[in-house]
Short mmCIF file of C-alpha atoms in Angstrom, two decimals:
data_model
loop_
_atom_site.label_atom_id
_atom_site.label_comp_id
_atom_site.label_asym_id
_atom_site.label_seq_id
_atom_site.Cartn_x
_atom_site.Cartn_y
_atom_site.Cartn_z
CA THR A 1 -23.38 -20.05 9.90
CA ARG A 2 -22.59 -19.60 6.54
CA GLY A 3 -25.96 -21.35 5.78
CA VAL A 4 -27.54 -18.64 7.48
CA LEU A 5 -25.75 -15.86 5.65
CA ARG A 6 -26.71 -17.64 2.28
CA ASN A 7 -30.43 -17.86 3.28
CA LEU A 8 -30.66 -14.05 3.94
CA LYS A 9 -28.59 -12.85 1.15
CA HIS A 10 -30.72 -15.00 -1.03
CA ALA A 11 -34.23 -14.30 0.40
CA GLY A 12 -33.29 -10.44 1.07
CA GLY A 13 -32.15 -10.19 -2.77
CA LEU A 14 -28.92 -9.13 -1.45
CA LYS A 15 -25.35 -8.98 -3.09
CA CYS A 16 -21.88 -9.10 -1.12
CA TYR A 17 -19.15 -6.92 -1.50
CA PRO A 18 -15.92 -6.35 0.16
CA GLU A 19 -15.86 -3.41 2.18
CA ILE A 20 -14.52 0.16 1.39
CA ASN A 21 -12.24 1.98 3.51
CA VAL A 22 -11.43 5.68 3.17
CA PRO A 23 -8.94 7.33 5.65
CA ASP A 24 -10.65 9.12 8.65
CA ILE A 25 -9.45 12.59 7.76
CA THR A 26 -9.73 16.14 10.17
CA PRO A 27 -10.10 19.52 8.58
CA GLN A 28 -6.30 19.95 9.59
CA GLN A 29 -5.30 16.83 7.84
CA ALA A 30 -7.22 17.75 4.92
CA SER A 31 -5.41 21.38 4.34
CA LYS A 32 -2.22 19.61 4.54
CA ARG A 33 -2.98 17.01 2.30
CA PHE A 34 -4.01 19.97 -0.09
CA ASN A 35 -1.08 22.00 -0.01
CA TYR A 36 0.84 18.47 -0.37
CA VAL A 37 -0.57 17.24 -4.15
CA HIS A 38 -0.96 21.47 -5.39
CA GLU A 39 2.85 21.79 -4.57
CA LEU A 40 3.46 18.78 -6.40
CA LEU A 41 0.94 19.22 -9.28
CA GLU A 42 2.15 22.47 -9.45
CA SER A 43 6.29 21.61 -9.99
CA LYS A 44 4.88 19.04 -12.51
CA GLU A 45 6.78 16.12 -10.80
CA THR A 46 7.12 13.22 -12.68
CA PHE A 47 8.12 10.47 -9.56
CA ARG A 48 10.34 8.74 -12.51
CA ASP A 49 12.82 8.87 -9.55
CA TRP A 50 11.07 8.16 -6.78
CA ILE A 51 11.03 4.73 -4.61
CA TRP A 52 7.55 4.29 -2.94
CA SER A 53 7.81 1.94 0.04
CA ASP A 54 5.26 0.61 2.55
CA GLU A 55 4.76 -2.45 5.27
CA CYS A 56 1.82 -4.25 4.70
CA ILE A 57 0.17 -7.65 6.41
CA VAL A 58 -0.38 -10.05 3.74
CA GLN A 59 -3.68 -12.25 5.98
CA VAL A 60 -5.11 -15.41 3.92
CA GLY A 61 -8.33 -16.63 5.16
CA GLY A 62 -9.44 -13.49 7.20
CA ASN A 63 -10.88 -11.65 4.38
CA ARG A 64 -13.71 -9.45 5.86
CA ARG A 65 -17.24 -9.11 3.12
CA MET A 66 -20.57 -7.32 3.79
CA ILE A 67 -23.89 -8.64 2.83
CA THR A 68 -26.18 -5.51 1.84
CA THR A 69 -28.56 -4.25 -1.19
CA SER A 70 -27.28 -3.87 -4.70
CA ASN A 71 -25.86 -0.65 -2.96
CA LYS A 72 -22.29 -1.54 -1.84
CA TYR A 73 -21.88 1.98 0.18
CA ASP A 74 -25.06 0.79 2.09
CA LYS A 75 -23.41 0.82 5.91
CA ARG A 76 -26.18 -1.89 6.96
CA ARG A 77 -23.89 -5.00 6.92
CA LEU A 78 -23.62 -8.40 8.21
CA THR A 79 -19.87 -9.45 8.34
CA GLY A 80 -18.20 -12.85 8.49
CA VAL A 81 -14.66 -13.37 9.40
CA ARG A 82 -12.76 -16.48 10.06
CA LYS A 83 -10.83 -17.53 12.62
CA PHE A 84 -6.81 -18.76 12.94
CA ALA A 85 -6.11 -16.68 9.69
CA LYS A 86 -2.02 -16.53 8.93
CA LYS A 87 -0.42 -13.72 8.65
CA LEU A 88 3.01 -12.14 6.99
CA MET A 89 4.43 -8.72 7.63
CA VAL A 90 5.90 -7.58 4.42
CA TRP A 91 8.32 -4.61 3.67
CA ALA A 92 8.55 -3.71 0.05
CA ALA A 93 9.26 -0.47 -2.43
CA ILE A 94 8.06 0.06 -5.89
CA THR A 95 9.87 2.47 -8.33
CA TRP A 96 8.68 3.71 -12.11
CA ASP A 97 10.86 1.24 -13.55
CA GLY A 98 9.29 -1.65 -12.10
CA PRO A 99 9.23 -3.45 -8.31
CA GLY A 100 11.81 -2.91 -6.21
CA PRO A 101 13.28 -4.88 -3.00
CA ILE A 102 11.14 -6.91 -1.14
CA THR A 103 11.69 -8.78 2.68
CA PHE A 104 9.52 -10.37 4.99
CA LEU A 105 9.38 -10.37 8.73
CA GLU A 106 10.01 -13.17 10.97
CA GLU A 107 7.02 -14.72 13.06
CA GLY A 108 5.97 -12.06 15.91
CA GLU A 109 8.51 -9.59 14.95
CA THR A 110 7.21 -5.82 15.18
CA LEU A 111 8.80 -3.55 13.27
CA GLY A 112 10.81 -0.80 15.46
CA ALA A 113 13.02 1.99 14.66
CA HIS A 114 15.97 -0.62 14.95
CA GLY A 115 14.48 -3.38 12.87
CA TYR A 116 13.65 -0.61 10.09
CA ILE A 117 16.95 0.79 9.85
CA GLY A 118 18.32 -2.84 9.42
CA ILE A 119 16.05 -3.13 6.62
CA LEU A 120 16.77 -0.19 4.82
CA GLU A 121 20.27 -0.88 5.47
CA ASP A 122 20.19 -4.15 4.04
CA PHE A 123 17.68 -3.85 0.58
CA LEU A 124 16.89 -0.14 0.21
CA LEU A 125 20.39 1.35 -0.09
CA PRO A 126 22.01 -1.53 -2.34
CA PHE A 127 19.23 -1.16 -4.32
CA ILE A 128 19.20 2.60 -4.65
CA ASP A 129 23.04 2.43 -5.75
CA ASN A 130 22.34 -0.05 -8.21
CA TRP A 131 19.30 1.91 -9.43
CA LYS A 132 20.17 5.71 -9.93
CA GLY A 133 22.41 6.21 -6.95
CA ARG A 134 21.88 8.36 -3.90
CA VAL A 135 21.89 11.66 -5.51
CA ARG A 136 18.75 11.34 -7.92
CA ALA A 137 16.79 9.06 -6.07
CA VAL A 138 13.96 9.91 -3.71
CA PHE A 139 12.65 7.98 -1.38
CA GLN A 140 9.17 8.15 0.18
CA GLN A 141 7.20 6.59 3.56
CA ASP A 142 4.76 7.27 5.39
CA MET A 143 4.71 9.01 9.11
CA ALA A 144 4.65 5.32 10.68
CA PRO A 145 6.48 5.57 13.98
CA CYS A 146 9.23 3.68 13.22
CA HIS A 147 9.91 6.01 9.91
CA THR A 148 9.72 8.97 11.60
CA ALA A 149 11.58 7.88 14.62
CA LYS A 150 14.94 10.20 15.74
CA ASP A 151 17.32 7.23 14.91
CA THR A 152 15.89 6.47 11.40
CA LYS A 153 15.69 9.73 10.24
CA ALA A 154 19.58 10.50 11.50
CA LYS A 155 20.54 7.21 9.49
CA ILE A 156 18.49 8.36 6.43
CA THR A 157 20.78 11.94 6.69
CA GLU A 158 23.89 9.97 7.18
CA TRP A 159 23.52 7.39 4.39
CA GLY A 160 22.75 10.76 2.20
CA ILE A 161 19.16 9.84 0.69
CA LYS A 162 16.92 12.29 -0.21
CA THR A 163 13.34 11.80 1.26
CA ALA A 164 9.76 13.11 -0.06
CA PRO A 165 7.64 15.11 1.87
CA TRP A 166 4.56 13.15 2.99
CA ALA A 167 0.96 14.22 4.16
CA PRO A 168 -0.95 12.69 6.67
CA ALA A 169 -3.72 9.97 6.72
CA SER A 170 -2.69 9.90 2.94
CA PRO A 171 -2.41 6.06 1.40
CA ASP A 172 -4.50 6.80 -1.75
CA MET A 173 -1.30 8.57 -2.75
CA ASN A 174 0.82 5.59 -2.23
CA PRO A 175 0.43 3.63 -5.50
CA ILE A 176 2.20 0.33 -3.03
CA GLU A 177 -1.03 0.29 -1.55
CA TYR A 178 -2.58 -0.57 -4.71
CA VAL A 179 0.54 -3.36 -5.14
CA TRP A 180 -0.74 -4.91 -1.56
CA LYS A 181 -4.12 -4.99 -2.70
CA ASP A 182 -3.49 -6.58 -6.44
CA MET A 183 -1.00 -8.79 -4.54
CA LYS A 184 -3.38 -10.61 -2.01
CA HIS A 185 -5.96 -10.69 -4.43
CA TRP A 186 -3.55 -12.80 -6.22
CA ILE A 187 -2.48 -14.85 -3.70
CA GLY A 188 -5.57 -15.69 -2.71
CA LYS A 189 -7.20 -16.36 -6.16
CA ASN A 190 -4.05 -18.63 -7.70
CA ARG A 191 -2.53 -20.11 -4.53
CA ASN A 192 -4.80 -20.46 -1.10
CA PRO A 193 -1.68 -20.73 1.04
CA LYS A 194 -2.14 -22.60 4.16
CA THR A 195 1.29 -21.86 6.02
CA ARG A 196 3.22 -18.26 6.54
CA SER A 197 6.18 -19.97 4.64
CA ALA A 198 3.60 -20.91 1.22
CA ILE A 199 2.26 -16.80 1.86
CA GLN A 200 6.08 -15.86 1.58
CA ASP A 201 6.47 -18.15 -1.38
CA ALA A 202 2.87 -16.72 -3.15
CA ALA A 203 4.41 -13.17 -2.12
CA LEU A 204 7.85 -13.65 -3.63
CA PHE A 205 6.46 -15.28 -6.81
CA TYR A 206 3.88 -12.30 -7.36
CA TRP A 207 6.67 -9.58 -6.96
CA GLN A 208 8.96 -11.17 -9.14
CA ASN A 209 6.86 -12.53 -11.87
CA ILE A 210 3.41 -11.05 -11.84
CA LEU A 211 4.17 -7.43 -10.77
CA THR A 212 5.54 -6.06 -14.07
CA LYS A 213 6.98 -2.52 -14.75
CA GLU A 214 3.64 -1.47 -16.61
CA ARG A 215 1.70 -2.79 -13.55
CA CYS A 216 3.69 -0.71 -11.22
CA ARG A 217 3.41 2.46 -13.85
CA ALA A 218 -0.15 2.22 -14.39
CA HIS A 219 -0.63 2.44 -10.20
CA ILE A 220 1.84 5.45 -10.28
CA THR A 221 -0.49 7.30 -12.61
CA HIS A 222 -3.53 5.91 -11.11
CA VAL A 223 -2.00 7.99 -7.73
CA ILE A 224 -1.52 11.44 -10.18
CA GLU A 225 -5.00 11.27 -10.69
CA ASN A 226 -6.30 10.63 -7.12
CA MET A 227 -4.04 13.49 -6.40
CA GLU A 228 -6.13 15.86 -8.86
CA HIS A 229 -9.15 14.64 -7.34
CA ILE A 230 -7.80 15.20 -3.77
CA LYS A 231 -7.25 18.62 -4.87
CA ARG A 232 -10.79 19.68 -6.19
CA CYS A 233 -11.94 18.07 -2.78
CA ASN A 234 -10.03 20.63 -1.02
CA GLY A 235 -7.67 17.42 0.33
CA GLY A 236 -10.92 15.30 1.40
CA PRO A 237 -10.96 11.58 1.42
CA ILE A 238 -11.93 9.90 -1.82
CA VAL A 239 -13.71 6.36 -2.52
CA ASP A 240 -11.12 4.87 -4.42
CA LYS A 241 -10.87 0.92 -5.83
CA TRP A 242 -8.08 -0.36 -3.27
#
């Protein structure tokens, strides 16, 4: 119970920190990550024409916390998780010039290749055409199955969209991951929604009013710094703020 955890924390002089997650990277993946960042840094890529995209589950009421010593990396932990947390799956994209399109999946809907193609057609294509056009824009997506499916690749080629290469196990190189973290924190602190529709309204408000061009640029700049660190670590994982 909360009371027991609180008493244990105070009696032991413990502190509460969020769990820290880093990608579980194999030597083969580390090699690919190193080669990837090396090529981008050597080419002095500015990412001004990139569209960074991803999916995310916004979950309110189910955040995990660990109680440990003042050393927040201590692996000893007591974890409490709330039940019946409300969830909402979001797909969105950001650019150097600010937030891009955002959309929400229906309750119980899973994102397969067909659904993902529909999202790209309804939201990504109009955005690209109005932003910089398909000749200049570079679309980034990770290696999720719906992204790498044969039908998805064929459609992207048919549409004439240039895609960015991507390294495996590399959420620390996608700035939208930091956007997700900030958005969840803002929703939990400022809205505390109780229903899916309330979560959606809060996420949309954040996207349209809180996520500024300056915030997007700060996250992209941070990812460039991550790439330099990953190169120094020979492609290994890094402990980051996200």
